[in-house]
Amino acid sequence: MANKTFYLYTLGCKVNWCDSERIAHDASVAGWTRVAVPRDATVCLVNSCTVTAHADATCRKTARAVWRANPGAAVIVTGCSAAVEEDALRSMPEIADAVPGSDSARIIAAMEQAARNAIGSAAGTAPAASPGKFTRATARTRVFVKIQDGCDQFCAYCRVPLARGMPRSIPMDDVIAKVRELDAAGVREVVITGIHLAGYRHAGHTLADVVSAVMDRTAIPRIRIISLDARGVTDGLLALFTHAGRLMPHLHIPLQSGSDAVLGRMNRRVSTGVFGDAARRFLDAVAGATVSTDVIAGFPGETEDDAAQTLKVLSEMPFAKVHVFPFSPRPGTAAAKMARQFVPAAEIARREHALIEAGRAAAARCRALFAGAALSVLFESRHGGAWEGFSQNWLRVRSTQPGIAHNDIRDVSIDGICNRFAPVE
């Protein structure tokens, strides 16, 4: 058998990153060695995303690029795009196999088969680090911890339920064990993530119960929650944020549209009123808190007035970040059947641009709120002589202060505000 070396490239959401870490760990246990570049690999994995048409196109483009970097390696696509585009991906000459989803046992079996099929390639001959248990080989200071997968909400634009299946939650004790493992490895921040976090249910436990247990039963310095449906902003969860310390005061709460009519067509189960109430309650209850969000431009049937209502929401709240997605019909979804209501592509692009500009303005207002404030920053990387990292409330901070090192958590005073950063002079 050819050398058991693999390269792994991850696309998409935080849950995909969690899946990739588990796949890499399980592969190392099975005797595989991860390498840093495709040319050194026997097998190249692309863990894919299918949230938009652009995501599917990026998956195909990445697979081709990886194959060009090492035509002797077997390229295997996994993840969400492989779950809904399996046959199309397998028909591509650059792709050796497509394994739907993130089941590491199935993926490793495909890797083993690809290694057996390797023919006279020099792939995988470069030296690499020995495989082992979890290490921070990527030097990441923040690690995603998946506690939930799958979704049964069936938003009209989304293929995630088709790709990831119905909801299931990870037992609380397993979550605690994972966080303790990361803490022992030197990780400073864990990000609690899932496809539909608000729907976490296991043995009677809710999301608030799991977060409370992580706070009480581990010593990890910083805990963050990401991408939470507005209905998940419960009194129990808010109470945890009000305790000083390790739960970071930032939430990403998806909006998608500022128009209740559009939200109804999207099959969203959150109105603009519920969204606004959740965001305001969080911002009012938690000192120094920030909120980020997602919006979609040009959903079928969206009128000029609908689009204006979304812009109005963005103008009224100081969002730390606004992610803007142009609508693209996803096969198998309800929205794909709304062809008669499709907004022209040029108009979608115009509305997307307006939302991006409104999002930038909202982020500038958010940063301005913290000019002169003292923030706790986890420094992660160095660029051009300055260290960069994220504050507890998810503001990107840049500092040229002496003595900072990778993975440091420091209290700093923000001296000014610029386009992307809150600088510390």
Coordinates of C-alpha atoms in Angstrom, one line a residue, residues 21-308:
E21 CA -10.9 17.9 13.2
R22 CA -12.6 14.6 14.1
I23 CA -11.8 13.1 10.7
A24 CA -8.2 14.1 11.1
H25 CA -8.0 12.7 14.6
D26 CA -9.6 9.4 13.6
A27 CA -7.4 9.1 10.6
S28 CA -4.3 9.6 12.7
V29 CA -5.5 6.8 15.0
A30 CA -5.9 4.6 12.0
G31 CA -2.3 5.1 11.0
W32 CA -2.6 8.1 8.6
T33 CA -0.3 11.1 8.7
R34 CA -1.6 14.5 7.9
V35 CA 0.5 16.7 5.7
A36 CA 0.4 20.4 5.0
V37 CA 0.3 20.5 1.2
P38 CA -1.4 18.4 -1.4
R39 CA 1.8 17.4 -3.2
D40 CA 2.9 15.4 -0.1
A41 CA -0.3 13.4 0.1
T42 CA -1.5 10.0 -1.1
V43 CA -5.1 11.1 -0.5
C44 CA -6.5 14.7 -0.6
L45 CA -9.8 15.3 1.3
V46 CA -12.1 18.3 0.5
N47 CA -14.7 18.7 3.2
S48 CA -17.4 20.6 1.4
C49 CA -20.3 23.0 1.9
T50 CA -23.6 23.4 0.0
V51 CA -25.2 26.4 1.6
T52 CA -25.2 28.4 -1.7
A53 CA -24.6 27.7 -5.4
H54 CA -21.3 29.5 -4.9
A55 CA -20.4 27.0 -2.2
D56 CA -21.0 24.1 -4.5
A57 CA -18.9 25.8 -7.2
T58 CA -16.1 26.5 -4.7
C59 CA -16.1 22.8 -3.8
R60 CA -15.6 21.8 -7.5
K61 CA -13.0 24.5 -8.0
T62 CA -11.1 23.4 -4.9
A63 CA -11.2 19.8 -5.9
R64 CA -9.7 20.7 -9.3
A65 CA -7.0 22.9 -7.7
V66 CA -6.0 20.2 -5.3
W67 CA -5.8 17.6 -8.1
R68 CA -3.7 20.0 -10.2
A69 CA -1.3 20.4 -7.3
N70 CA -0.9 16.6 -7.1
P71 CA -2.4 14.6 -10.0
G72 CA -1.0 11.4 -8.4
A73 CA -3.2 11.8 -5.3
A74 CA -6.7 10.5 -4.9
V75 CA -9.1 13.4 -4.3
I76 CA -12.1 12.5 -2.1
V77 CA -14.9 15.0 -1.5
T78 CA -16.8 14.7 1.8
G79 CA -19.4 16.8 3.6
C80 CA -22.6 18.5 2.6
S81 CA -22.0 19.0 -1.1
A82 CA -21.1 15.3 -1.3
A83 CA -24.3 14.5 0.4
V84 CA -26.5 16.2 -2.2
E85 CA -24.3 16.2 -5.3
E86 CA -22.7 12.8 -4.9
D87 CA -23.2 11.5 -8.5
A88 CA -22.2 14.8 -10.1
L89 CA -19.0 15.0 -8.0
R90 CA -18.1 11.4 -8.8
S91 CA -18.5 12.1 -12.5
M92 CA -15.7 14.7 -12.4
P93 CA -12.4 13.2 -13.7
E94 CA -10.4 14.9 -10.9
I95 CA -12.4 13.3 -8.1
A96 CA -11.7 9.7 -7.1
D97 CA -14.7 9.4 -4.7
A98 CA -17.4 11.3 -3.0
V99 CA -18.4 10.3 0.6
P100 CA -21.6 11.9 1.8
G101 CA -21.6 13.5 5.2
S102 CA -18.9 13.4 7.9
D103 CA -18.9 9.7 9.1
S104 CA -15.1 9.3 9.7
A105 CA -15.3 5.5 9.5
R106 CA -16.7 5.7 5.9
I107 CA -14.3 8.4 4.9
I108 CA -11.3 6.5 6.3
A109 CA -12.5 3.3 4.4
A110 CA -12.5 5.4 1.2
M111 CA -9.0 6.7 2.0
E112 CA -7.8 3.1 2.5
Q113 CA -9.3 2.0 -0.8
A114 CA -7.7 5.0 -2.6
A115 CA -4.3 4.1 -1.1
R116 CA -4.7 0.5 -2.3
N117 CA -5.5 1.8 -5.7
A118 CA -2.5 4.2 -5.8
I119 CA -0.4 3.5 -8.9
G120 CA 3.3 4.5 -9.1
S121 CA 2.8 8.0 -7.7
A122 CA 5.5 9.8 -5.7
A123 CA 2.7 11.2 -3.5
G124 CA 3.0 10.8 0.2
T125 CA 6.8 10.4 0.3
A126 CA 7.6 13.6 2.0
P127 CA 8.4 13.5 5.7
A128 CA 5.7 14.6 8.1
A129 CA 4.9 14.8 11.8
S130 CA 4.0 11.6 13.5
P131 CA 0.3 11.1 14.0
G132 CA -1.1 11.3 17.4
K133 CA -3.9 12.4 19.6
F134 CA -5.3 15.9 19.3
T135 CA -2.6 18.5 19.0
R136 CA -2.8 22.2 18.0
A137 CA -0.8 21.5 14.9
T138 CA -2.6 24.4 13.2
A139 CA -1.6 26.7 16.1
R140 CA -5.2 27.7 16.5
T141 CA -6.1 29.5 19.7
R142 CA -9.8 29.0 19.2
V143 CA -11.4 25.6 18.6
F144 CA -15.0 24.8 17.6
V145 CA -16.8 22.2 19.7
K146 CA -19.8 20.6 17.9
I147 CA -22.6 19.7 20.4
Q148 CA -25.4 19.3 17.8
D149 CA -25.9 18.4 14.2
G150 CA -28.8 18.2 11.7
C151 CA -31.9 20.4 11.3
D152 CA -35.6 20.0 11.0
Q153 CA -36.6 23.6 10.3
F154 CA -36.6 23.4 6.5
C155 CA -36.1 27.0 5.7
A156 CA -37.2 27.4 2.1
Y157 CA -33.8 28.4 0.8
C158 CA -31.7 25.8 2.7
R159 CA -30.4 22.4 1.8
V160 CA -28.8 21.6 5.1
P161 CA -31.6 19.3 6.3
L162 CA -31.1 17.3 3.1
A163 CA -27.3 17.2 3.6
R164 CA -27.1 16.7 7.3
G165 CA -30.4 15.0 8.3
M166 CA -32.5 15.4 11.3
P167 CA -31.4 16.9 14.6
R168 CA -29.3 14.9 17.0
S169 CA -27.3 16.2 20.1
I170 CA -24.1 15.1 21.7
P171 CA -24.3 14.0 25.4
M172 CA -23.3 16.6 27.9
D173 CA -20.6 14.4 29.4
D174 CA -19.0 14.0 26.0
V175 CA -19.0 17.7 25.5
I176 CA -17.3 18.2 28.8
A177 CA -14.7 15.6 28.1
K178 CA -13.8 17.3 24.7
V179 CA -13.5 20.7 26.3
R180 CA -11.2 19.3 29.1
E181 CA -9.1 17.7 26.4
L182 CA -8.8 21.0 24.5
D183 CA -7.9 22.9 27.7
A184 CA -5.2 20.4 28.5
A185 CA -3.8 20.9 25.0
G186 CA -3.4 24.7 25.6
V187 CA -6.5 25.9 23.8
R188 CA -7.7 29.2 25.3
E189 CA -11.2 29.5 23.8
V190 CA -13.8 27.0 22.7
V191 CA -16.7 27.9 20.4
I192 CA -19.9 26.0 21.1
T193 CA -21.4 25.3 17.7
G194 CA -24.1 23.2 15.9
I195 CA -26.4 23.4 12.9
H196 CA -29.4 24.4 15.1
L197 CA -28.0 25.1 18.5
A198 CA -31.3 26.3 19.9
G199 CA -32.7 22.8 19.3
Y200 CA -30.1 21.1 21.5
R201 CA -31.9 18.4 23.5
H202 CA -30.3 15.4 25.2
A203 CA -31.4 13.5 28.3
G204 CA -33.6 16.5 29.2
H205 CA -30.7 19.0 28.9
T206 CA -30.9 22.2 26.8
L207 CA -28.2 24.5 25.4
A208 CA -28.2 26.6 28.6
D209 CA -27.6 23.4 30.6
V210 CA -24.6 22.4 28.5
V211 CA -23.1 25.9 28.6
S212 CA -23.6 26.0 32.3
A213 CA -21.9 22.6 32.7
V214 CA -18.9 23.7 30.6
M215 CA -18.6 26.8 32.8
D216 CA -18.8 24.8 36.0
R217 CA -16.9 21.6 35.1
T218 CA -14.0 22.8 33.0
A219 CA -11.3 25.5 33.4
I220 CA -11.2 26.6 29.8
P221 CA -10.5 30.4 29.9
R222 CA -13.0 31.5 27.3
I223 CA -16.3 30.0 26.1
R224 CA -18.2 31.4 23.1
I225 CA -21.6 30.5 21.5
I226 CA -22.0 30.9 17.8
S227 CA -25.0 31.2 15.4
L228 CA -28.1 31.0 17.6
D229 CA -31.7 31.2 16.5
A230 CA -33.4 34.1 18.2
R231 CA -35.7 31.6 20.0
G232 CA -32.6 30.3 21.7
V233 CA -32.0 33.5 23.6
T234 CA -33.8 32.3 26.7
D235 CA -33.9 33.7 30.2
G236 CA -31.8 30.8 31.3
L237 CA -29.1 31.5 28.7
L238 CA -29.1 35.2 29.4
A239 CA -28.6 34.5 33.1
L240 CA -25.3 32.7 32.3
F241 CA -24.0 35.7 30.4
T242 CA -24.6 38.0 33.3
H243 CA -22.1 36.1 35.4
A244 CA -18.7 37.8 35.0
G245 CA -16.0 35.9 33.4
R246 CA -15.7 33.2 30.8
L247 CA -18.8 33.3 28.6
M248 CA -18.0 35.7 25.9
P249 CA -20.6 38.5 25.3
H250 CA -21.3 38.0 21.6
L251 CA -24.0 36.2 19.8
H252 CA -24.6 35.6 16.1
I253 CA -28.4 35.7 15.6
P254 CA -29.5 35.2 11.9
L255 CA -32.1 37.6 10.7
Q256 CA -32.2 36.8 6.9
S257 CA -34.8 39.5 6.1
G258 CA -36.3 42.6 7.8
S259 CA -39.7 41.8 6.2
D260 CA -42.1 39.5 7.9
A261 CA -43.7 38.8 4.6
V262 CA -40.4 37.5 3.2
L263 CA -39.7 35.6 6.4
G264 CA -43.0 33.8 6.0
R265 CA -42.1 32.7 2.5
M266 CA -38.7 31.6 3.8
N267 CA -40.5 29.4 6.3
R268 CA -38.6 31.1 9.0
R269 CA -40.1 30.5 12.4
V270 CA -38.8 33.8 13.8
S271 CA -40.5 37.2 13.0
T272 CA -38.7 40.5 12.9
G273 CA -40.2 41.2 16.3
V274 CA -38.9 38.1 17.9
F275 CA -35.5 38.8 16.4
G276 CA -35.4 42.3 17.6
D277 CA -36.6 41.4 21.1
A278 CA -33.9 38.7 21.4
A279 CA -31.1 41.0 20.2
R280 CA -32.2 43.9 22.4
R281 CA -32.6 41.8 25.5
F282 CA -29.1 40.4 25.0
L283 CA -27.5 43.8 24.4
D284 CA -29.4 45.3 27.3
A285 CA -28.7 42.5 29.8
V286 CA -25.0 41.9 29.0
A287 CA -22.4 44.6 29.5
G288 CA -20.3 45.3 26.4
A289 CA -22.2 42.8 24.3
T290 CA -22.4 42.7 20.5
V291 CA -24.6 40.9 18.0
S292 CA -23.8 39.9 14.4
T293 CA -26.3 38.6 11.8
D294 CA -27.0 37.1 8.4
V295 CA -29.2 38.5 5.6
I296 CA -30.2 37.3 2.2
A297 CA -30.6 39.6 -0.8
G298 CA -33.2 39.0 -3.4
F299 CA -35.2 36.1 -2.0
P300 CA -38.1 35.2 -4.4
G301 CA -40.9 37.7 -4.2
E302 CA -38.8 40.3 -2.3
T303 CA -40.1 43.7 -3.2
E304 CA -38.4 47.1 -3.0
D305 CA -40.3 47.7 0.2
D306 CA -39.2 44.4 1.6
A307 CA -35.6 45.2 0.8
A308 CA -35.9 48.6 2.4

